Short mmCIF file of C-alpha atoms and ligand atoms in Angstrom, two decimals:
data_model
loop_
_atom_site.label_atom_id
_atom_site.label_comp_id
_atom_site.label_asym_id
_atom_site.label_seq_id
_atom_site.Cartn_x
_atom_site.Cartn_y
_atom_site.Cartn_z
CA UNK A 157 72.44 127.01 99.93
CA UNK A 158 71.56 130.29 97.54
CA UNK A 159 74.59 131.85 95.55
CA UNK A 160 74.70 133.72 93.44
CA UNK A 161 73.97 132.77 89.49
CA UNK A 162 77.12 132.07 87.10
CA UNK A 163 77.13 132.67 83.99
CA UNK A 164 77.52 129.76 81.47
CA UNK A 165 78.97 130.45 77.80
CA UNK A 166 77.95 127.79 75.53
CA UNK A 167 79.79 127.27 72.21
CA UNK A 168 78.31 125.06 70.40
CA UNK A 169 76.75 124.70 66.92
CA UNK A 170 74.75 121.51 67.34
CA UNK A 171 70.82 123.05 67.82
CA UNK A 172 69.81 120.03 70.08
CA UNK A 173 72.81 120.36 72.69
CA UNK A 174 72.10 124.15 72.91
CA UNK A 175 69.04 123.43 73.84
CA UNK A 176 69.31 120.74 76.04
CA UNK A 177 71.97 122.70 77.72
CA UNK A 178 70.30 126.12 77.99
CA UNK A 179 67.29 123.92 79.67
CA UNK A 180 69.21 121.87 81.76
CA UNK A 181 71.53 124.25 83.22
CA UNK A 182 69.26 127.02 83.75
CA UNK A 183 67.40 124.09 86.29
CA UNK A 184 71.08 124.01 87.66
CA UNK A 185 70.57 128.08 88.43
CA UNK A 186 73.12 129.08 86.01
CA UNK A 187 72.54 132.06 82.84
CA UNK A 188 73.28 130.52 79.90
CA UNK A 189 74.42 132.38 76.87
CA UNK A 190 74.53 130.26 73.87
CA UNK A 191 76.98 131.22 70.28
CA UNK A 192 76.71 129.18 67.49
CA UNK A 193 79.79 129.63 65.64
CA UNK A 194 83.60 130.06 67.04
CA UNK A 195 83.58 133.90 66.00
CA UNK A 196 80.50 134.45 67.45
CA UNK A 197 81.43 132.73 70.93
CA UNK A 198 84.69 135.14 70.81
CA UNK A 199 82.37 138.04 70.46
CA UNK A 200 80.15 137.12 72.99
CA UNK A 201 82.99 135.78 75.55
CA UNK A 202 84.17 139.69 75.63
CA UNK A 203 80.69 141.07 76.14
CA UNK A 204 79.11 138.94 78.88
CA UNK A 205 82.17 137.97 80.37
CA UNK A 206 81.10 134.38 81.46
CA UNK A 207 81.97 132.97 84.94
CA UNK A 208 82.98 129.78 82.44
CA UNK A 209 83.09 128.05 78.88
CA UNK A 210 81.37 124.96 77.78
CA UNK A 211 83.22 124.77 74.25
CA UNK A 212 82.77 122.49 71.43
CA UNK A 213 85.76 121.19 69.81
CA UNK A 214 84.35 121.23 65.97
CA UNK A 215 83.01 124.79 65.15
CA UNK A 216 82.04 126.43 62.14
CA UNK A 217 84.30 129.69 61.08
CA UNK A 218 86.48 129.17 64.21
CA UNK A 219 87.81 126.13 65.53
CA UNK A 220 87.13 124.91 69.59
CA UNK A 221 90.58 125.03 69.50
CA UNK A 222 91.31 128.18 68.24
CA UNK A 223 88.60 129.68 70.70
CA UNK A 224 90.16 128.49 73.40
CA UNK A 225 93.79 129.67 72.50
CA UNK A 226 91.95 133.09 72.04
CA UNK A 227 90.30 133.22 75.24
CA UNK A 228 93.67 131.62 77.43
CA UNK A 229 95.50 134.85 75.68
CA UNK A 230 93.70 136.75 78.45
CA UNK A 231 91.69 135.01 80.33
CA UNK A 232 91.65 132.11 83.17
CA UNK A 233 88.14 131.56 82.89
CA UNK A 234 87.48 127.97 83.39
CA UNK A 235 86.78 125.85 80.15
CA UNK A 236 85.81 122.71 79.23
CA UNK A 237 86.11 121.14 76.04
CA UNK A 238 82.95 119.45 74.44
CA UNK A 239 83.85 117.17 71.88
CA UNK A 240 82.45 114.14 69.95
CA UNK A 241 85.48 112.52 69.64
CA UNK A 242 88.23 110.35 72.05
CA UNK A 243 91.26 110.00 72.89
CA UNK A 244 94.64 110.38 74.53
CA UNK A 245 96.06 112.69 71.86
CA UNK A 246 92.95 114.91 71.99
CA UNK A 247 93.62 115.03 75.69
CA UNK A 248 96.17 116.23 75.48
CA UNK A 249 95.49 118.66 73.02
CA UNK A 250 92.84 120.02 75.11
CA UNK A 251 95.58 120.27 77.67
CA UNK A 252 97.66 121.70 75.69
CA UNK A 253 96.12 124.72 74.60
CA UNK A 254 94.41 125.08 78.47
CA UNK A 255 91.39 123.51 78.75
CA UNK A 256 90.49 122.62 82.23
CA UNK A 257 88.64 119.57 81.45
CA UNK A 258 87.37 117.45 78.52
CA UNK A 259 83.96 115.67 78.08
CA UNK A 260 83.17 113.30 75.55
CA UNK A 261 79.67 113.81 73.53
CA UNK A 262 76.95 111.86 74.50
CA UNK A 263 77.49 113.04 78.23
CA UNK A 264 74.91 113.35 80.92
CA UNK A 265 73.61 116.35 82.22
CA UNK A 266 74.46 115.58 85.76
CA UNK A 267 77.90 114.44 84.61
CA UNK A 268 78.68 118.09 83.33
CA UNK A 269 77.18 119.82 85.79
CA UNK A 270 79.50 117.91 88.39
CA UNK A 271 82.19 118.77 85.83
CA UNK A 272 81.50 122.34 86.01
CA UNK A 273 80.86 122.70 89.30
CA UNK A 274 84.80 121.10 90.20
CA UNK A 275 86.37 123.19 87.95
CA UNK A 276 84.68 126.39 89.34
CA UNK A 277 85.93 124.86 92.27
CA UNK A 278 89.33 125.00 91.59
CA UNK A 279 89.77 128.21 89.92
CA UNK A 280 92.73 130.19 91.78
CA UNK A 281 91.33 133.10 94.21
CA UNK A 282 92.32 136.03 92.93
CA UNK A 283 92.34 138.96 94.91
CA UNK A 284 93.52 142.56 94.26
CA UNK A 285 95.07 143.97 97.34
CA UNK A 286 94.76 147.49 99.20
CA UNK A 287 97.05 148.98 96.19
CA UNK A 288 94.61 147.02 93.54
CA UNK A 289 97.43 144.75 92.50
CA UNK A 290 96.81 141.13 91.43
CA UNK A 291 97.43 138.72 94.08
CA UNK A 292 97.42 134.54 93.70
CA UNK A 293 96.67 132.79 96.73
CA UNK A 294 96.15 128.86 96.53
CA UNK A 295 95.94 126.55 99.08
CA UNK A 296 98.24 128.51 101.59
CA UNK A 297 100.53 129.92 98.85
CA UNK A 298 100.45 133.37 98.39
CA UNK A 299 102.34 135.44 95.43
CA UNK A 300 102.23 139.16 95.23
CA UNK A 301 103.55 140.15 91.51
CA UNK A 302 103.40 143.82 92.37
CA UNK A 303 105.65 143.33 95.40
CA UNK A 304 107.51 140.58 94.11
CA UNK A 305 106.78 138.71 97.63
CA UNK A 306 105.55 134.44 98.28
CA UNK A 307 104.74 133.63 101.59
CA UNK A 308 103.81 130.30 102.83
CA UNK A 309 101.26 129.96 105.02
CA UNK A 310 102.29 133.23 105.89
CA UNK A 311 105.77 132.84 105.89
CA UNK A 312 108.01 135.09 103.44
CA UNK A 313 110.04 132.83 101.45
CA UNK A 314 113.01 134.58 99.39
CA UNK A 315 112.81 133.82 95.57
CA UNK A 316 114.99 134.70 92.51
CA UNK A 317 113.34 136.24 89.21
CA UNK A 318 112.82 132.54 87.01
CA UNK A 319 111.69 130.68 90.03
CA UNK A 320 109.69 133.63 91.07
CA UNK A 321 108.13 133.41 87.32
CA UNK A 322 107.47 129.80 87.06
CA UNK A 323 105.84 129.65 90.12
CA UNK A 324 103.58 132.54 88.82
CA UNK A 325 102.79 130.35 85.80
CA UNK A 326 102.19 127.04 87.99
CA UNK A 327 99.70 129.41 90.37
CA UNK A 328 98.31 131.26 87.54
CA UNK A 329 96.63 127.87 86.03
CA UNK A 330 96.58 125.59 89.33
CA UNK A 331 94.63 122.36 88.27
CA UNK A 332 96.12 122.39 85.27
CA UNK A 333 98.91 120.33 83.38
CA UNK A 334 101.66 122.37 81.76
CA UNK A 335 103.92 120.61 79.52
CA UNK A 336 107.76 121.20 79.72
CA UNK A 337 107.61 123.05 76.07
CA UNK A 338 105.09 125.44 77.63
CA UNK A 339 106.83 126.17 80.85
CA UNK A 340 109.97 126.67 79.27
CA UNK A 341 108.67 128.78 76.42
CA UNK A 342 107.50 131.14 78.68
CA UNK A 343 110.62 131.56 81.43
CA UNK A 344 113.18 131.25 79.20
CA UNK A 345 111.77 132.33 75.61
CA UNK A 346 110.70 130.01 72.32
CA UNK A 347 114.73 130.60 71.27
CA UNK A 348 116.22 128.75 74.65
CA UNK A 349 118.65 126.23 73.56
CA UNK A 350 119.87 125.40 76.99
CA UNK A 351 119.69 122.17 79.03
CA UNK A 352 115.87 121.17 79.54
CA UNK A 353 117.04 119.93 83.33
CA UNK A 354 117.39 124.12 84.28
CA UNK A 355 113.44 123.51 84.20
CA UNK A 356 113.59 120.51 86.72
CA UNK A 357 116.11 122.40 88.61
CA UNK A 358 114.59 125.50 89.35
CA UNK A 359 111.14 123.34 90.19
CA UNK A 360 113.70 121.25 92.72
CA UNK A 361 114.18 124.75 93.63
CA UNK A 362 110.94 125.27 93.93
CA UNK A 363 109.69 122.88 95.87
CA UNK A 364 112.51 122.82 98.73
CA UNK A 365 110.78 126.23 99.58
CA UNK A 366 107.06 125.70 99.23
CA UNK A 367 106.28 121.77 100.15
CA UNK A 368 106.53 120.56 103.58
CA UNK A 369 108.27 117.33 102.44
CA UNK A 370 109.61 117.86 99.19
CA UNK A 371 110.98 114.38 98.62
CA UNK A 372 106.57 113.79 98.38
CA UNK A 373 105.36 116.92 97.40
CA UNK A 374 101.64 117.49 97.34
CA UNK A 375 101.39 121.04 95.61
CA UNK A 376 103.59 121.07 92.37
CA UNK A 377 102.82 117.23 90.72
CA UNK A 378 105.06 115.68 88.24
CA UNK A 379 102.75 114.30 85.26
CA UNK A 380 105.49 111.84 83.88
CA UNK A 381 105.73 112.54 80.00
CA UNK A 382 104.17 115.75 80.18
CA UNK A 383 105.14 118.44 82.52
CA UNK A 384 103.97 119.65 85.86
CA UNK A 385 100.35 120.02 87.63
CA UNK A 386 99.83 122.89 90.47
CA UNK A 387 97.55 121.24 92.72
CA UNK A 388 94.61 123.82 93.75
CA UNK A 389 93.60 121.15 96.88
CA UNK A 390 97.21 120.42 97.99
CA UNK A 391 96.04 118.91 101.49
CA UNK A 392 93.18 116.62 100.54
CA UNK A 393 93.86 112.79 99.33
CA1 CA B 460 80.12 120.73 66.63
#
């Protein structure tokens, strides 16, 4: 199967891992552009416009972190972290600030590759229609912004403003986890003081129009302690 070459950026300051990844995933078929420093992979992430991110976490100048906040400000490109160091609280961190995945340094070649590959995978379609506005589609659900319309598998389903909005958000990063904090931060404002159930409400909400059975739903997850997970391959196991 040909298609067409992706290209790779590569953040990373450690001269062995550039190398070893600029060798290995060039075998893969991808282009790999390599930065050494967090300023430099900013600069480079707005002129080649990479199909996705391999970013380390520790960075001279600026942070992994601070990249990837940078780069989620406009972009869905998919990401994944590179980091040295474990656990759950860095998970979640890379979570947090919308990484799509996390791999832990030593990793093997094939592992990433695998990684990267899944992620691509999962990216939401997104589509400009006949009037060139932005359109999500994933797995069946459909959202036109422009004309403020969701179908389901083709059928229109009638949606007020916030639900309209968080579904937006859930489409908009499908595969990922966002927290409660994050969701409501960006419906209701960093100032909302109200009852955090209006979030679990309006998913309820939600869900009664968009899941088939949505006493089990298979697109919008719960992730217990977190938040809530748009899931890009709704129908598979
Ligand atoms: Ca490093």
């Amino acid at each position: 199967m040909t298609e067409p070459s992706r290209t790779v950026l590569v953040v990373e300051d450690e001269e062995s891992y550039i190398d070893a990844l600029t060798v290995g995933l060039k075998r893969e078929g991808f282009r790999v552009v390599a930065a050494r420093d967090g300023a430099e992979g900013l600069r480079l992430f707005a002129s080649t416009k990479p199909d996705i991110v391999l970013l380390d976490l520790m960075l001279p100048r600026v942070s992994g972190i601070d990249v990837c906040r940078q780069i989620r400000a406009t972009s869905r490109v998919p990401i994944i972290m590179l980091t040295a160091k474990t656990g759950e609280l860095e998970t979640v961190v890379g979570l947090e600030i919308g990484a799509d995945d996390y791999i832990t340094k030593p990793y093997r070649m094939r592992e990433l590759v695998a990684r990267m590959r899944a992620v691509l995978r999962r990216s939401p379609t997104e589509v400009a229609d006949e009037s060139g506005r932005e359109v999500l589609d994933v797995g069946g659900v459909r959202l036109d912004a422009g004309r403020h319309e969701v179908t389901v598998d083709g059928a229109a389903v009638t949606m007020p403003l916030k639900e309209f909005e968080l579904l937006e958000i859930l489409l908009e990063n499908a595969g990922r986890v966002l927290t409660r904090d994050t969701l409501i931060d960006r419906i209701w404002g960093p100032n909302y003081v109200g009852d955090t159930k209006t979030l679990d409400v309006h998913i309820k909400r939600i869900r009664s129009k968009i899941e088939s059975d949505p006493a089990n739903p298979k697109r919008i997850k719960t992730i217990r302690g977190l938040g809530y997970r748009y899931e890009n391959r709704p129908h598979q196991p």
